[in-house]
Tab-separated table of C-alpha atoms (C1' of nucleotides) in Angstrom:
chain	number	residue	atom	x	y	z
A	93	MET	CA	0.000	0.000	0.000
A	94	ASP	CA	2.711	2.431	0.918
A	95	GLY	CA	4.769	1.455	-2.084
A	96	THR	CA	8.327	2.654	-1.825
A	97	ALA	CA	8.359	3.522	-5.481
A	98	ASP	CA	5.321	5.692	-5.000
A	99	SER	CA	6.626	7.614	-2.026
A	100	ARG	CA	9.961	8.068	-3.703
A	101	GLU	CA	8.343	9.488	-6.794
A	102	GLY	CA	6.201	11.705	-4.623
A	103	MET	CA	9.133	12.880	-2.586
A	104	LEU	CA	10.951	13.882	-5.706
A	105	SER	CA	8.210	16.284	-6.657
A	106	ARG	CA	8.860	18.263	-3.494
A	107	MET	CA	12.578	17.791	-3.051
A	108	ALA	CA	13.747	17.643	-6.614
A	109	LEU	CA	15.424	20.478	-8.392
A	110	ASN	CA	12.980	23.125	-9.475
A	111	ASP	CA	14.249	24.059	-12.931
A	112	ASN	CA	11.206	26.119	-13.723
A	113	LYS	CA	13.376	29.233	-13.893
A	114	ALA	CA	15.507	31.109	-16.334
A	115	GLY	CA	19.030	29.872	-16.932
A	116	MET	CA	18.357	26.279	-15.968
A	117	GLU	CA	17.439	24.641	-19.231
A	118	GLY	CA	18.901	21.342	-20.331
A	119	LEU	CA	20.474	20.265	-17.055
A	120	ASP	CA	21.141	16.671	-16.082
A	121	ARG	CA	18.251	16.492	-13.687
A	122	ASP	CA	18.771	12.897	-12.632
A	123	LYS	CA	22.349	13.464	-11.624
A	124	ILE	CA	21.507	16.673	-9.764
A	125	ASN	CA	18.542	15.094	-8.030
A	126	ASN	CA	20.612	12.156	-6.880
A	127	ILE	CA	23.054	14.512	-5.210
A	128	ILE	CA	20.270	16.476	-3.568
A	129	LEU	CA	18.645	13.272	-2.388
A	130	GLU	CA	21.893	11.824	-1.065
A	131	ALA	CA	22.619	14.997	0.900
A	132	SER	CA	19.107	15.226	2.312
A	133	LYS	CA	18.297	11.640	3.196
A	134	GLY	CA	17.543	10.978	6.844
A	135	SER	CA	17.470	14.635	7.904
A	136	ARG	CA	14.491	15.983	9.819
A	137	PHE	CA	13.747	18.209	6.878
A	138	TYR	CA	13.628	15.173	4.625
A	139	VAL	CA	11.295	13.250	6.897
A	140	ASN	CA	9.004	16.240	7.132
A	141	GLU	CA	8.947	16.701	3.393
A	142	VAL	CA	7.990	13.068	2.897
A	143	LYS	CA	5.165	13.498	5.388
A	144	LYS	CA	3.840	16.590	3.643
A	145	GLU	CA	4.101	14.799	0.352
A	146	GLN	CA	1.938	11.975	1.643
A	147	GLN	CA	-0.662	14.498	2.760
A	148	VAL	CA	-0.815	15.987	-0.696
A	149	ASN	CA	-1.111	12.515	-2.180
A	150	GLU	CA	-3.999	11.743	0.120
A	151	ARG	CA	-5.661	14.951	-0.916
A	152	ILE	CA	-5.310	13.956	-4.542
A	153	GLY	CA	-6.675	10.507	-3.823
A	154	LYS	CA	-9.715	12.074	-2.191
A	155	MET	CA	-10.226	14.350	-5.158
A	156	MET	CA	-9.996	11.457	-7.608
A	157	ARG	CA	-12.527	9.378	-5.676
A	158	HIS	CA	-14.807	12.382	-5.621
A	159	LYS	CA	-14.369	12.758	-9.346
A	160	ALA	CA	-15.283	9.133	-9.959
A	161	LYS	CA	-18.561	9.630	-8.143
A	162	LEU	CA	-19.565	12.779	-9.928
A	163	THR	CA	-22.900	12.818	-11.568
A	164	GLU	CA	-23.496	14.924	-14.623
A	165	GLN	CA	-24.190	18.190	-12.986
A	166	GLN	CA	-24.956	21.264	-14.956
A	167	ILE	CA	-23.100	24.373	-14.096
A	168	GLN	CA	-23.288	27.890	-15.312
A	169	LYS	CA	-19.635	28.136	-16.235
A	170	ALA	CA	-20.474	29.201	-19.771
A	171	GLN	CA	-22.430	32.116	-18.507
A	172	LEU	CA	-19.715	33.236	-16.148
A	173	SER	CA	-17.186	32.992	-18.960
A	174	ALA	CA	-19.339	35.235	-21.075
A	175	GLU	CA	-19.644	37.760	-18.290
A	176	LEU	CA	-15.917	37.766	-17.711
A	177	GLU	CA	-15.353	38.105	-21.427
A	178	MET	CA	-17.569	41.172	-21.529
A	179	GLY	CA	-15.608	42.752	-18.743
A	180	ARG	CA	-12.255	42.122	-20.389
A	181	GLU	CA	-10.164	45.257	-20.120
A	182	LEU	CA	-7.387	45.741	-22.659
A	183	GLY	CA	-6.823	49.454	-22.286
A	184	ARG	CA	-4.136	49.563	-19.615
A	185	VAL	CA	-0.463	48.978	-20.231
A	186	ILE	CA	0.885	47.025	-17.277
A	187	VAL	CA	4.583	46.333	-16.883
A	188	HIS	CA	6.347	43.935	-14.580
A	189	VAL	CA	10.038	44.660	-14.066
A	190	ASP	CA	12.413	42.242	-12.455
A	191	MET	CA	16.127	42.729	-11.814
A	192	ASP	CA	18.258	39.860	-13.115
A	193	ALA	CA	19.754	37.691	-10.332
A	194	PHE	CA	19.666	40.822	-8.221
A	195	TYR	CA	21.811	40.113	-5.153
A	196	ALA	CA	24.310	38.096	-7.167
A	197	ALA	CA	24.496	40.814	-9.817
A	198	VAL	CA	25.212	43.475	-7.217
A	199	GLU	CA	28.027	41.403	-5.725
A	200	MET	CA	29.507	40.685	-9.141
A	201	ARG	CA	29.366	44.330	-10.066
A	202	ASP	CA	31.306	45.270	-6.937
A	203	CYS	CA	33.786	42.431	-7.189
A	204	PRO	CA	34.725	41.745	-10.809
A	205	GLU	CA	36.729	38.671	-9.818
A	206	LEU	CA	33.446	36.937	-9.204
A	207	LYS	CA	32.246	37.643	-12.710
A	208	ASP	CA	33.438	34.487	-14.413
A	209	LYS	CA	32.962	32.197	-11.450
A	210	PRO	CA	29.914	30.294	-10.284
A	211	MET	CA	28.737	32.199	-7.237
A	212	ALA	CA	25.772	32.545	-4.971
A	213	VAL	CA	24.678	34.911	-2.231
A	214	GLY	CA	23.754	33.509	1.165
A	215	SER	CA	25.276	30.972	3.538
A	216	MET	CA	26.031	27.280	3.840
A	217	SER	CA	22.532	26.916	5.262
A	218	MET	CA	20.601	28.891	2.693
A	219	LEU	CA	21.209	30.672	-0.602
A	220	SER	CA	19.225	33.697	-1.651
A	221	THR	CA	20.223	33.657	-5.275
A	222	SER	CA	22.893	32.443	-7.671
A	223	ASN	CA	24.453	33.814	-10.820
A	224	TYR	CA	23.753	32.255	-14.186
A	225	HIS	CA	27.056	30.417	-14.220
A	226	ALA	CA	26.135	28.612	-10.999
A	227	ARG	CA	22.725	27.754	-12.347
A	228	ARG	CA	24.373	25.550	-14.924
A	229	TYR	CA	25.214	23.242	-12.023
A	230	GLY	CA	21.689	23.281	-10.675
A	231	VAL	CA	22.539	25.822	-7.985
A	232	ARG	CA	19.626	28.117	-7.359
A	233	ALA	CA	17.797	30.251	-4.850
A	234	ALA	CA	16.289	28.532	-1.795
A	235	MET	CA	18.907	25.804	-1.904
A	236	PRO	CA	21.127	25.192	1.134
A	237	GLY	CA	24.736	26.192	0.469
A	238	PHE	CA	26.126	22.840	1.581
A	239	ILE	CA	24.105	21.053	-1.068
A	240	ALA	CA	25.053	23.644	-3.654
A	241	LYS	CA	28.705	22.956	-2.831
A	242	LYS	CA	28.192	19.295	-3.662
A	243	LEU	CA	26.692	20.188	-6.975
A	244	CYS	CA	29.420	22.698	-7.688
A	245	PRO	CA	32.550	22.402	-5.499
A	246	ASN	CA	34.016	25.620	-6.926
A	247	LEU	CA	30.997	27.643	-5.955
A	248	VAL	CA	31.834	30.919	-4.230
A	249	ILE	CA	29.329	31.851	-1.553
A	250	VAL	CA	29.142	35.536	-0.706
A	251	PRO	CA	27.349	36.594	2.470
A	252	LEU	CA	24.375	38.930	2.228
A	253	ASN	CA	24.992	42.674	2.129
A	254	PHE	CA	21.475	43.678	2.771
A	255	ASP	CA	22.053	47.415	3.166
A	256	LYS	CA	23.707	47.531	-0.201
A	257	TYR	CA	20.787	45.868	-1.960
A	258	THR	CA	18.417	48.293	-0.299
A	259	ALA	CA	20.432	51.246	-1.557
A	260	VAL	CA	20.533	49.909	-5.106
A	261	SER	CA	16.842	49.188	-4.918
A	262	GLU	CA	16.231	52.841	-4.085
A	263	GLN	CA	18.067	53.870	-7.238
A	264	VAL	CA	16.020	51.489	-9.334
A	265	ARG	CA	12.796	52.713	-7.792
A	266	GLU	CA	13.654	56.282	-8.733
A	267	VAL	CA	13.602	55.162	-12.351
A	268	PHE	CA	10.312	53.295	-11.871
A	269	ALA	CA	8.753	56.432	-10.458
A	270	ALA	CA	9.523	58.342	-13.639
A	271	TYR	CA	7.153	56.033	-15.520
A	272	ASP	CA	4.552	55.457	-12.840
A	273	PRO	CA	4.623	57.399	-9.572
A	274	HIS	CA	2.177	54.871	-8.119
A	275	PHE	CA	4.225	51.806	-9.008
A	276	LEU	CA	3.821	48.755	-6.800
A	277	PRO	CA	7.040	47.273	-5.412
A	278	MET	CA	6.829	43.554	-4.675
A	279	SER	CA	10.296	43.254	-3.162
A	280	LEU	CA	13.673	44.951	-3.453
A	281	ASP	CA	14.090	43.823	-7.017
A	282	GLU	CA	10.717	43.746	-8.690
A	283	ALA	CA	7.678	45.909	-9.248
A	284	TYR	CA	4.508	46.379	-11.245
A	285	LEU	CA	3.917	49.614	-13.140
A	286	ASP	CA	0.938	51.016	-14.985
A	287	ILE	CA	2.517	53.123	-17.723
A	288	THR	CA	-0.731	53.997	-19.507
A	289	GLU	CA	-0.598	57.646	-18.467
A	290	HIS	CA	3.085	57.915	-19.172
A	291	LEU	CA	2.514	56.664	-22.704
A	292	HIS	CA	-0.192	59.253	-23.333
A	293	GLU	CA	2.116	62.052	-22.323
A	294	ARG	CA	5.006	60.500	-24.140
A	295	GLN	CA	3.137	60.721	-27.437
A	296	HIS	CA	3.715	64.475	-27.405
A	297	TRP	CA	7.269	64.430	-26.243
A	298	PRO	CA	9.984	65.714	-28.551
A	299	GLU	CA	12.898	63.452	-29.295
A	300	SER	CA	15.091	65.383	-26.900
A	301	MET	CA	13.030	64.083	-24.005
A	302	ARG	CA	13.553	60.538	-25.183
A	303	SER	CA	17.266	60.732	-25.848
A	304	TYR	CA	19.882	59.283	-23.551
A	305	LYS	CA	23.606	59.261	-23.718
A	306	SER	CA	25.316	55.959	-23.016
A	307	CYS	CA	27.876	57.151	-20.520
A	308	ASP	CA	25.851	59.725	-18.672
A	309	ASN	CA	23.670	59.132	-15.730
A	310	GLU	CA	20.011	58.848	-16.321
A	311	VAL	CA	19.405	62.292	-17.731
A	312	PRO	CA	18.053	62.973	-21.163
A	313	VAL	CA	20.485	64.683	-23.475
A	314	GLU	CA	20.258	68.370	-22.973
A	315	THR	CA	19.510	70.469	-25.988
A	316	ASP	CA	19.536	74.229	-25.627
A	317	ASN	CA	15.965	75.131	-26.298
A	318	LEU	CA	13.443	72.560	-25.190
A	319	SER	CA	11.524	72.766	-21.897
A	320	PRO	CA	14.385	72.626	-19.432
A	321	VAL	CA	11.903	72.870	-16.590
A	322	LEU	CA	11.157	69.224	-16.903
A	323	PHE	CA	14.710	68.279	-16.115
A	324	GLU	CA	15.141	69.526	-12.607
A	325	ASP	CA	17.848	67.073	-11.768
A	326	SER	CA	19.819	67.395	-14.959
A	327	PRO	CA	23.202	68.986	-14.368
A	328	SER	CA	23.196	72.532	-15.708
A	329	SER	CA	26.961	72.571	-15.435
A	330	SER	CA	27.936	70.376	-18.322
A	331	PRO	CA	25.221	70.105	-20.913
A	332	SER	CA	26.305	67.231	-23.049
A	333	LEU	CA	25.455	67.695	-26.648
A	334	PRO	CA	24.684	64.832	-28.962
A	335	GLY	CA	27.839	63.710	-30.650
A	336	SER	CA	30.099	65.365	-28.139
A	337	ASP	CA	31.047	62.258	-26.210
A	338	GLY	CA	29.196	58.946	-25.912
A	339	LYS	CA	26.586	57.690	-28.288
A	340	VAL	CA	23.097	59.068	-28.040
A	341	GLU	CA	20.186	56.696	-28.161
A	342	VAL	CA	16.735	57.933	-29.065
A	343	PHE	CA	13.826	55.889	-27.783
A	344	GLY	CA	10.447	55.817	-29.488
A	345	THR	CA	6.995	56.404	-28.090
A	346	SER	CA	5.629	52.850	-28.097
A	347	PRO	CA	5.235	50.805	-24.925
A	348	GLU	CA	8.146	48.604	-25.964
A	349	GLU	CA	10.394	51.607	-26.506
A	350	ALA	CA	9.392	53.188	-23.228
A	351	VAL	CA	10.259	49.996	-21.383
A	352	ARG	CA	13.521	49.605	-23.284
A	353	GLU	CA	14.334	53.133	-22.193
A	354	MET	CA	13.472	52.368	-18.580
A	355	ARG	CA	15.741	49.323	-18.591
A	356	PHE	CA	18.458	51.365	-20.260
A	357	ARG	CA	18.237	53.991	-17.536
A	358	ILE	CA	18.375	51.355	-14.817
A	359	GLU	CA	21.489	49.901	-16.355
A	360	GLN	CA	23.127	53.317	-16.775
A	361	LYS	CA	22.400	54.152	-13.186
A	362	THR	CA	23.268	50.870	-11.488
A	363	SER	CA	25.269	48.805	-14.022
A	364	LEU	CA	22.683	46.093	-13.483
A	365	THR	CA	20.257	44.636	-15.967
A	366	ALA	CA	16.549	44.113	-15.631
A	367	SER	CA	13.948	42.152	-17.525
A	368	ALA	CA	10.403	43.260	-18.185
A	369	GLY	CA	7.024	42.090	-19.339
A	370	ILE	CA	4.411	44.297	-20.999
A	371	ALA	CA	0.785	43.175	-21.124
A	372	PRO	CA	-2.801	44.299	-20.557
A	373	ASN	CA	-2.882	42.941	-17.001
A	374	MET	CA	-0.666	42.003	-14.072
A	375	MET	CA	-0.971	38.246	-14.416
A	376	LEU	CA	0.250	38.331	-18.001
A	377	ALA	CA	2.922	40.973	-17.411
A	378	LYS	CA	4.463	38.845	-14.688
A	379	VAL	CA	4.711	35.811	-16.950
A	380	CYS	CA	6.127	37.947	-19.760
A	381	SER	CA	8.930	39.360	-17.630
A	382	ASP	CA	10.284	35.837	-17.240
A	383	LYS	CA	10.127	35.036	-20.924
A	384	ASN	CA	13.266	36.779	-22.160
A	385	LYS	CA	15.236	36.841	-18.973
A	386	PRO	CA	17.972	37.854	-18.442
A	387	ASN	CA	18.249	41.350	-19.850
A	388	GLY	CA	15.246	41.112	-22.139
A	389	GLN	CA	11.619	42.007	-22.460
A	390	TYR	CA	8.490	40.595	-23.991
A	391	SER	CA	5.106	42.066	-24.712
A	392	ILE	CA	1.617	40.862	-25.450
A	393	LEU	CA	-0.407	43.124	-27.714
A	394	PRO	CA	-3.679	44.376	-26.235
A	395	GLU	CA	-5.882	42.138	-28.362
A	396	ARG	CA	-7.951	39.206	-27.247
A	397	GLN	CA	-6.458	36.896	-29.823
A	398	ALA	CA	-2.890	37.783	-28.891
A	399	VAL	CA	-3.707	37.027	-25.264
A	400	MET	CA	-5.321	33.705	-26.074
A	401	ASP	CA	-2.443	32.681	-28.334
A	402	PHE	CA	-0.023	33.419	-25.538
A	403	ILE	CA	-2.039	31.551	-22.942
A	404	ARG	CA	-2.695	28.401	-24.931
A	405	ASP	CA	0.455	26.408	-24.267
A	406	LEU	CA	1.513	28.215	-21.128
A	407	PRO	CA	2.218	25.730	-18.309
A	408	VAL	CA	-0.076	26.494	-15.381
A	409	ARG	CA	2.928	26.547	-13.021
A	410	LYS	CA	4.206	29.696	-14.732
A	411	VAL	CA	1.251	31.646	-13.421
A	412	SER	CA	1.825	33.459	-10.160
A	413	GLY	CA	-0.368	31.870	-7.530
A	414	ILE	CA	-0.133	28.348	-8.943
A	415	GLY	CA	2.458	26.641	-6.770
A	416	LYS	CA	3.789	23.123	-6.637
A	417	VAL	CA	0.824	21.660	-4.784
A	418	THR	CA	-1.782	23.080	-7.146
A	419	GLU	CA	0.385	22.068	-10.065
A	420	LYS	CA	0.421	18.498	-8.855
A	421	MET	CA	-3.306	18.409	-8.194
A	422	LEU	CA	-4.003	19.691	-11.682
A	423	ALA	CA	-1.518	17.263	-13.175
A	424	ALA	CA	-3.494	14.439	-11.589
A	425	LEU	CA	-6.384	15.633	-13.737
A	426	ASP	CA	-4.160	15.747	-16.829
A	427	ILE	CA	-4.074	19.516	-16.766
A	428	PHE	CA	-0.710	21.039	-17.588
A	429	THR	CA	-1.401	24.088	-19.735
A	430	CYS	CA	-3.755	27.026	-19.418
A	431	ALA	CA	-5.744	25.819	-22.422
A	432	GLN	CA	-6.321	22.485	-20.694
A	433	LEU	CA	-7.340	24.421	-17.633
A	434	GLY	CA	-10.055	26.095	-19.678
A	435	GLN	CA	-11.206	22.825	-21.221
A	436	GLN	CA	-11.644	21.180	-17.823
A	437	MET	CA	-13.556	23.945	-16.106
A	438	ARG	CA	-16.658	21.844	-15.665
A	439	VAL	CA	-14.801	19.267	-13.615
A	440	LEU	CA	-12.765	21.889	-11.806
A	441	SER	CA	-15.872	23.759	-10.731
A	442	LEU	CA	-17.026	20.582	-9.018
A	443	LEU	CA	-13.745	19.601	-7.419
A	444	PHE	CA	-12.484	22.942	-6.164
A	445	SER	CA	-13.899	25.766	-4.083
A	446	GLU	CA	-15.668	28.591	-5.818
A	447	THR	CA	-12.819	31.041	-5.312
A	448	SER	CA	-10.348	28.495	-6.642
A	449	TRP	CA	-12.152	27.623	-9.813
A	450	HIS	CA	-13.048	31.242	-10.494
A	451	HIS	CA	-9.341	31.935	-10.297
A	452	PHE	CA	-8.650	29.054	-12.690
A	453	LEU	CA	-11.250	30.369	-15.094
A	454	GLN	CA	-9.723	33.844	-15.084
A	455	ILE	CA	-6.320	32.374	-15.804
A	456	SER	CA	-7.636	30.243	-18.650
A	457	LEU	CA	-9.145	33.363	-20.226
A	458	GLY	CA	-5.944	35.337	-19.857
A	459	LEU	CA	-7.577	37.746	-17.429
A	460	GLY	CA	-5.910	39.466	-14.519
A	461	SER	CA	-5.893	42.629	-12.497
A	462	THR	CA	-5.694	45.801	-14.545
A	463	ARG	CA	-5.255	48.197	-11.637
A	464	ILE	CA	-2.204	48.039	-9.484
A	465	GLU	CA	-3.117	48.896	-5.923
A	466	ARG	CA	-0.538	50.256	-3.622
A	467	CYS	CA	-2.726	51.543	-0.847
A	468	VAL	CA	-3.533	48.042	0.401
A	469	THR	CA	0.021	46.856	0.683
A	470	LEU	CA	1.649	50.117	1.660
A	471	PRO	CA	0.968	49.929	5.423
A	472	ALA	CA	2.307	46.393	5.570
A	473	LEU	CA	5.412	47.435	3.682
A	474	SER	CA	6.133	50.374	5.944
A	475	ILE	CA	5.768	48.313	9.100
A	476	ARG	CA	8.313	45.850	7.834
A	477	VAL	CA	11.674	46.226	9.527
A	478	THR	CA	13.515	43.818	7.308
A	479	GLU	CA	12.587	42.986	3.781
A	480	PRO	CA	12.022	39.282	3.225
A	481	LEU	CA	14.731	37.596	1.264
A	482	PRO	CA	13.842	37.178	-2.341
A	483	LEU	CA	14.636	33.611	-3.092
A	484	SER	CA	13.768	33.616	-6.726
A	485	GLU	CA	14.448	36.940	-8.333
A	486	MET	CA	16.107	35.373	-11.302
B	225	DT	C1'	-11.561	32.628	16.284
B	226	DA	C1'	-7.699	29.781	15.886
B	227	DC	C1'	-5.007	26.926	13.265
B	228	DA	C1'	-3.270	24.814	8.979
B	229	DT	C1'	-1.927	25.061	4.219
B	230	DA	C1'	-0.416	27.298	-0.082
B	231	DC	C1'	1.994	30.876	-2.129
B	232	DA	C1'	4.965	34.767	-2.894
B	233	DC	C1'	9.449	37.143	-2.302
C	260	DT	C1'	26.612	20.911	11.015
C	261	DA	C1'	23.327	22.703	8.001
C	262	DT	C1'	16.843	23.370	4.373
C	263	DG	C1'	14.588	31.094	5.870
C	264	DG	C1'	11.400	34.645	7.677
C	265	DT	C1'	7.320	37.154	6.955
C	266	DG	C1'	3.037	38.544	5.070
C	267	DT	C1'	-1.414	37.496	2.661
C	268	DA	C1'	-5.166	34.629	1.305
C	269	DT	C1'	-7.981	30.784	1.864
C	270	DG	C1'	-10.104	26.777	3.959
C	271	DT	C1'	-11.515	24.156	8.000
C	272	DA	C1'	-12.480	22.768	12.818
DNA sequence: TACATACAC
DNA sequence: TATGGTGTATGTA
């Protein structure tokens, strides 16, 4: 009944390497998992993980028995879909920006010797993040350093410099604010922005307000005549003219160009790269920001068809809010992609709570929040004494 | 209400 | 030697 094979399989789903992240494609999973397993076996953590795994398996068993007993019930899913479809909002331009391997990138910037080595930030007990070189060995955020060392003996582990990351984060947030003063920070290294208003204004901006010099810090190139009032923080001392020194880049007025410009300014200011996603809602923007990481961006056009094309083959696990447990429960129902999620709504509405299946339905339709709300989270953020460690800012 | 689970960073 | 800390949301007893 217990079945060692079964519990071992199940354990792997919790303990095994999570390669669902950028920079970890094409690894030798079996080899890596064996090392992780060997290092973990017998520990209290291991025993606890096995226990939790069995609980999830029981939950799935219960769900499957329930499913087998289902009678053909009619539900009004079609009607709800239609209502949601009518309310679909495509008019906002939502951006999710995410710094690439943030802590590791800061440490590499400040210590060039680390640049070509596999390195991670954290301790022997826990890593906060790793650089892309280390990821080739399966070393990633949320992994204990001692296990990472087994995977990659040459790994350099740098302790956290939290104050430094906070300071850099402030610099990055200054750039965010230029595109959306109400942006929503999710952690030190990532945020949601609604750049709809910015884009409206930007339409009327002259090129000079969209021009940036490669070597200079964050200020548009100064030309003699045009609205200098708008550049309060530009240095009046040395107005750099196009062609005088570094190359001047002119950014366009489209959403993609605005975001390219924002990433350019972040890099000029901090020497760190960011990735971004542009989409009509937060759920999609978040997925998009991961698509061309590191140092890239991806956008979904504000059209229903573009959204549905994007959603179709998207693995459900990529969606924020779908974690490993939900992934496994859905997998037991042969649901792996968002399209399959949509096809199975009838069953899902019977097996899951109302809030859960409503959420699933929204995902399957490519819907998400179109207003970023800061007021709700702001008090919580200000109370916080220490920022939680981002364990997956890759 | 209190506690447990899932999820995010 | 060693597998985080904190907040939110949701479900259940």
